[in-house]
XYZ file of C-alpha atoms in Angstrom:
317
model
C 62.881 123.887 132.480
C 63.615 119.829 131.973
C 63.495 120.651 127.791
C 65.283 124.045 128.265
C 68.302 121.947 130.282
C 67.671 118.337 128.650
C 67.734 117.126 132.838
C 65.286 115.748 135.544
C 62.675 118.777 136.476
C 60.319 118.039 139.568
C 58.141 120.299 141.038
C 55.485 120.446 143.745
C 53.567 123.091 145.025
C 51.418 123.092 148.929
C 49.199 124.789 151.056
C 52.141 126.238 153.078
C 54.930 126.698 150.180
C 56.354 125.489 146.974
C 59.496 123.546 145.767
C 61.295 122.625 142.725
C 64.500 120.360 141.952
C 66.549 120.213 139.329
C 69.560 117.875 137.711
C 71.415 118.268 134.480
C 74.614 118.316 132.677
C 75.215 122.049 131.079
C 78.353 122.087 129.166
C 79.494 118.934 130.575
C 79.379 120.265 133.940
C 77.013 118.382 136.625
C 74.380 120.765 137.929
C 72.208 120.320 140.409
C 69.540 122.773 142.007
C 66.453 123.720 144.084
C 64.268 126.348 145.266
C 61.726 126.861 148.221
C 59.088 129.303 148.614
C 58.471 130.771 151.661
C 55.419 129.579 153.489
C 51.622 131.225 151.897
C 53.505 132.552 148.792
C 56.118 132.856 146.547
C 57.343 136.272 147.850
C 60.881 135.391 149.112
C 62.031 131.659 149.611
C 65.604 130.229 148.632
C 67.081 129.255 145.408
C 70.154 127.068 145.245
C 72.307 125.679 142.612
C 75.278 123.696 142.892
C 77.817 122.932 139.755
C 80.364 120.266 140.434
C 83.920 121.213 138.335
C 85.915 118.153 137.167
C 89.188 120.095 137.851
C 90.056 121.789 141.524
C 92.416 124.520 141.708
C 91.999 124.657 145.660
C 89.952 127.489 145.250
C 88.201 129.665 147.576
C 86.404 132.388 146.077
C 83.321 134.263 147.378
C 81.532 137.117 145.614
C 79.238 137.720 148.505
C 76.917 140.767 147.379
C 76.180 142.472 144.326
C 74.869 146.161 144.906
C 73.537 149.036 142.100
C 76.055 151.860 143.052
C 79.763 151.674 143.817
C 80.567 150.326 146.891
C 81.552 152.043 149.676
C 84.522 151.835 151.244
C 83.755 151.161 155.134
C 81.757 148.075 153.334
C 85.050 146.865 151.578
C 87.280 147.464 154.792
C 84.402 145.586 156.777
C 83.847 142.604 154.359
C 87.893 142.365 153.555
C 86.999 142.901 149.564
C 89.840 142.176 147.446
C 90.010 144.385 143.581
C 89.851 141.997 140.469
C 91.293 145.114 138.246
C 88.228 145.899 136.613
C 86.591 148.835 137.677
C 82.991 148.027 136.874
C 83.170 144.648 138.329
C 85.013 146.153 141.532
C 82.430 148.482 142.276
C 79.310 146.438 141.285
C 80.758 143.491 143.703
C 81.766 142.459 146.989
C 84.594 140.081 146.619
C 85.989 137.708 149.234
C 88.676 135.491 148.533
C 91.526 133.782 150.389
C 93.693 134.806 147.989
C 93.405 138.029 145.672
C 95.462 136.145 142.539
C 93.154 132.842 142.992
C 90.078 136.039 142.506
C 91.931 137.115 139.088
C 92.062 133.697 138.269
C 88.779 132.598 138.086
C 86.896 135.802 137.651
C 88.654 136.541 133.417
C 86.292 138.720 131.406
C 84.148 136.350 130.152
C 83.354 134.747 133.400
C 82.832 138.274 134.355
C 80.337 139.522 131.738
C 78.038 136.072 132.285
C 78.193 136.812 136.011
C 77.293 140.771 135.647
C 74.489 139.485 133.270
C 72.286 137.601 135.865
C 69.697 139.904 136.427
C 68.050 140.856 139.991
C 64.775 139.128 141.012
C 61.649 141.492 141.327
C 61.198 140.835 144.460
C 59.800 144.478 145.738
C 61.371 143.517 149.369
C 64.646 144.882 148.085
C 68.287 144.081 148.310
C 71.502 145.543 148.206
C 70.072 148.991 146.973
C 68.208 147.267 144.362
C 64.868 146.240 143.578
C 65.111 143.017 144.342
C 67.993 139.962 145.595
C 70.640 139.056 143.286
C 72.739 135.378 143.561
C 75.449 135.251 145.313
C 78.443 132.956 144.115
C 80.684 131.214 145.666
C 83.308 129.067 144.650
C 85.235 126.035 147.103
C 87.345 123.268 146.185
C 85.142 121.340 143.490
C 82.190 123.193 143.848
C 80.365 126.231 142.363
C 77.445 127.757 144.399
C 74.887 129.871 143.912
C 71.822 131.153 145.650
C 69.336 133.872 146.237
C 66.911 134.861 148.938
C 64.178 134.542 146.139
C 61.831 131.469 145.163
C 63.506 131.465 141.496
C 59.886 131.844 139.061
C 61.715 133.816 135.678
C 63.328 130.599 133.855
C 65.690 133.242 132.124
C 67.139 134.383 135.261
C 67.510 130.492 136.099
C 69.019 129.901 133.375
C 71.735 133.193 133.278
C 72.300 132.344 136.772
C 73.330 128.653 135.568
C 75.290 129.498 132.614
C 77.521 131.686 135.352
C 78.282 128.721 137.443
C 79.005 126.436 134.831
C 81.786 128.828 133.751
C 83.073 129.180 137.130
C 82.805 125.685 137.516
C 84.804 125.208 133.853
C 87.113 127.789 134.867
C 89.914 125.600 136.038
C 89.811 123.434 132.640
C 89.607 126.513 130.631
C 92.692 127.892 132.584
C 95.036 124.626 131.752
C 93.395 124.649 127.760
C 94.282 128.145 126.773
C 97.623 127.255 128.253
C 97.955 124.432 126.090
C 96.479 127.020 123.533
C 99.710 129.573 123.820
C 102.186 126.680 123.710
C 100.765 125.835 120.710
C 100.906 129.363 119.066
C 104.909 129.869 120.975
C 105.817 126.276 119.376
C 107.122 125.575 122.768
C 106.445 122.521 125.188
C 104.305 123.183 128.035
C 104.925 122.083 131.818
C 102.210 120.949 133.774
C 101.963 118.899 137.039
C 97.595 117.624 137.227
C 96.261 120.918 136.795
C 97.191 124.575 136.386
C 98.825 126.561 139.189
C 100.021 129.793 139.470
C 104.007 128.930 141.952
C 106.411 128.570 138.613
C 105.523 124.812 138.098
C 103.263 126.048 135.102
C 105.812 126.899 132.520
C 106.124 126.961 128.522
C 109.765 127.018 127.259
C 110.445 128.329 123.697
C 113.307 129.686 121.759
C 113.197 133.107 121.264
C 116.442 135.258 118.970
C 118.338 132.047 119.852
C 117.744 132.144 123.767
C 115.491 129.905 125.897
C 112.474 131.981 127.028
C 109.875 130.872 129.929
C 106.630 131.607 130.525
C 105.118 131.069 133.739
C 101.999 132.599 135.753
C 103.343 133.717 139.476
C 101.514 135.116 142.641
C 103.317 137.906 143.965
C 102.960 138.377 147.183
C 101.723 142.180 148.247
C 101.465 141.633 152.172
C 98.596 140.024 154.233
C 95.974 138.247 151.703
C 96.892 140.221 149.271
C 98.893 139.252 145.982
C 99.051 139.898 142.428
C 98.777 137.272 139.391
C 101.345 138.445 136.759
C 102.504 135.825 133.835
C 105.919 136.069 133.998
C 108.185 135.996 130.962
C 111.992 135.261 131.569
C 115.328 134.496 130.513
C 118.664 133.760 131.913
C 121.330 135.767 131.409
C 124.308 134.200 129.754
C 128.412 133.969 130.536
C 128.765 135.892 134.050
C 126.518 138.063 135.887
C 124.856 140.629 134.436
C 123.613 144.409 135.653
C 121.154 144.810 137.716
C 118.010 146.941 136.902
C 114.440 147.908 137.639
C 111.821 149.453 134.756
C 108.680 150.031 135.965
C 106.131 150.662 133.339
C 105.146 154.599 132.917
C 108.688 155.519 133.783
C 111.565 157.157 131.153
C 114.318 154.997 129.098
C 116.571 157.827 129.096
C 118.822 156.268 131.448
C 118.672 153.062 129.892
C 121.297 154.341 126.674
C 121.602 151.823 124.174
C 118.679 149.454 125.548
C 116.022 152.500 125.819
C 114.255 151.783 122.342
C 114.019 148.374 123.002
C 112.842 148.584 126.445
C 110.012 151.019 125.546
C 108.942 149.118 122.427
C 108.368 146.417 124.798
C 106.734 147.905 127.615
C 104.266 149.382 125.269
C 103.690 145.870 123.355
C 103.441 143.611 125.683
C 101.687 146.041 128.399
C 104.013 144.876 131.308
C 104.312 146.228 134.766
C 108.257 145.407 135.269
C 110.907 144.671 133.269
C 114.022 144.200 135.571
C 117.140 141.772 136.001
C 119.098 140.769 139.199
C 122.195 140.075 136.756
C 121.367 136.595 136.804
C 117.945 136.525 135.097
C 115.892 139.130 132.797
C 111.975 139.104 133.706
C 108.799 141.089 132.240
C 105.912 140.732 134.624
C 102.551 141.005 132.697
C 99.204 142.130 134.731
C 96.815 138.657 134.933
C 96.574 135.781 133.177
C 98.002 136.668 129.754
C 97.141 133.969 127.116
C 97.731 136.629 124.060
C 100.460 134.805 122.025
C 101.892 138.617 120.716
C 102.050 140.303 124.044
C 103.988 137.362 125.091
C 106.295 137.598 122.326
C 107.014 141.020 122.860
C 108.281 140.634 126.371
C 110.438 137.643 125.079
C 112.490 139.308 122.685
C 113.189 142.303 124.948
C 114.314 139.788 127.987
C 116.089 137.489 125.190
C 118.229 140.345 123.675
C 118.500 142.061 127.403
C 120.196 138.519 128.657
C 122.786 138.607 126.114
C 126.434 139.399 126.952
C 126.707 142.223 124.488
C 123.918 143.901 125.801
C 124.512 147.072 126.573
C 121.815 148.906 129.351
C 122.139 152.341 129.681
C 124.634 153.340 132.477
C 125.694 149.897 133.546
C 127.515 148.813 130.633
């Protein structure tokens, strides 16, 4: 494993059980981790690995079992689960967070797929429905853990479950870089206190059809522990108040007259949830963290044109 890594490999094996410790740097991320047999054997034991991020986003994020079916529901009442949005991932995992948008955060796609991809041990003890233990990953503050009620002995399954922590442990970088990314693409400048957050102080401004667009990611707040993360795109509306409305996506633009064309077109472009104005400023709310340059453009020319004076929206102009 010290070649496969390029860190410090020890190993030592007993009468009564085994061990094994490990230190490297995997993607510029410091790892660190050991394993323990149980006593007589390597059936069972404990394997633990610890990646230390660089960047906290006050995390805490727990995906606390992994199981071969869908989960059932008295299990995600009983272990307060929160839903990521992906349907695979929802019913492979149980997901315990202290906030559901923090969850969305960290867990993106590609975090997701190296997570799904550490296999189960073959332990025949059984786990979960399975044939044998999966890791269990948690994430708090600066730390990334990971661990198994198995002696780790398949170096692939080491290494998978590694490569999952490290991105988990990246994750708050990667969030504030493809940030930087889309500000890039919008050629507009990017707000930023020390490292990404997800209350409005995250924010690109760019010039959109003559207007002054922002982008921001936002929790919305859906009652006890549970909230949304949208990126919001918005623009204030200009001269004197404006009309009020609400489009929700999935709904009909006949009532929106003039605006209806444009209002669709956007919906279906961008792939927002809402589109609505409290006469003072136009918003689109997009599902997640939305780093694709077009989608965001989309929403920005319909809340641009929307917060003009000569607007005209269906029935209140």
């Amino acid at each position: 494993m010290a070649n496969r890594f390029g860190g410090t490999y020890r190993a030592t094996t007993g009468i009564k059980s085994s061990r094994f410790s490990l230190r490297a740097s995997v993607s510029g991320i410091r790892v660190e981790a050991t394993g323990t047999s149980e006593p007589y054997g390597l059936q069972g034991g404990t394997t633990e690995i610890h990646a230390f991020a660089k960047v906290s986003l006050h995390a805490n994020v727990y995906l606390a079992a992994r199981y071969s079916g869908a989960v059932s529901m008295w299990r995600r009442f009983a272990m307060r689960d929160v839903i990521i949005g992906d349907q695979k991932f929802d019913d492979m995992w149980i997901i315990n967070a202290k906030r559901e948008a923090q969850a969305q955060a960290f867990l993106d796609a590609k975090t997701r797929e190296l997570v799904e991809a550490v296999p189960a041990s073959q332990n025949p003890a059984g786990y979960g429905g399975s044939r044998g233990s999966f890791y269990r990953f948690k994430v708090q503050g600066r730390i990334v853990r990971a661990n198994t009620a198995n002696f780790e002995t398949s170096e692939d399954r080491f290494a998978a479950a590694i490569a999952a922590a490290v991105a988990l442990a990246k994750r708050p970088e990667q969030l504030l870089d493809d940030w930087k990314s889309v500000a890039s693409q919008l050629e507009g400048r990017l707000e930023v206190s020390k490292r990404w957050k997800m209350d409005g102080s995250t924010r690109i401004q760019f010039p959109t059809r003559g207007r002054r667009v922002t982008v921001s990611p936002r929790a919305i707040r859906r009652g006890y522990r549970r909230d949304r993360l949208v990126t919001r795109v918005y623009c204030e509306c200009s001269g004197t108040s404006g009309d009020s409305f609400r489009f929700r996506a999935g709904e009909s633009t006949d009532a929106f007259g003039e605006a209806a064309g444009l209002i669709a077109s956007a919906m279906n472009e961008s792939g927002a949830l809402v589109l609505e104005s409290d006469g003072k400023v136009v918003s689109a709310d997009l599902d997640g963290n939305v780093t694709d340059a077009r989608r965001i453009i989309a929403a920005a020319n319909a809340v641009a044109t929307l917060a003009r004076d000569d607007s005209a929206v269906g029935p209140y102009r």
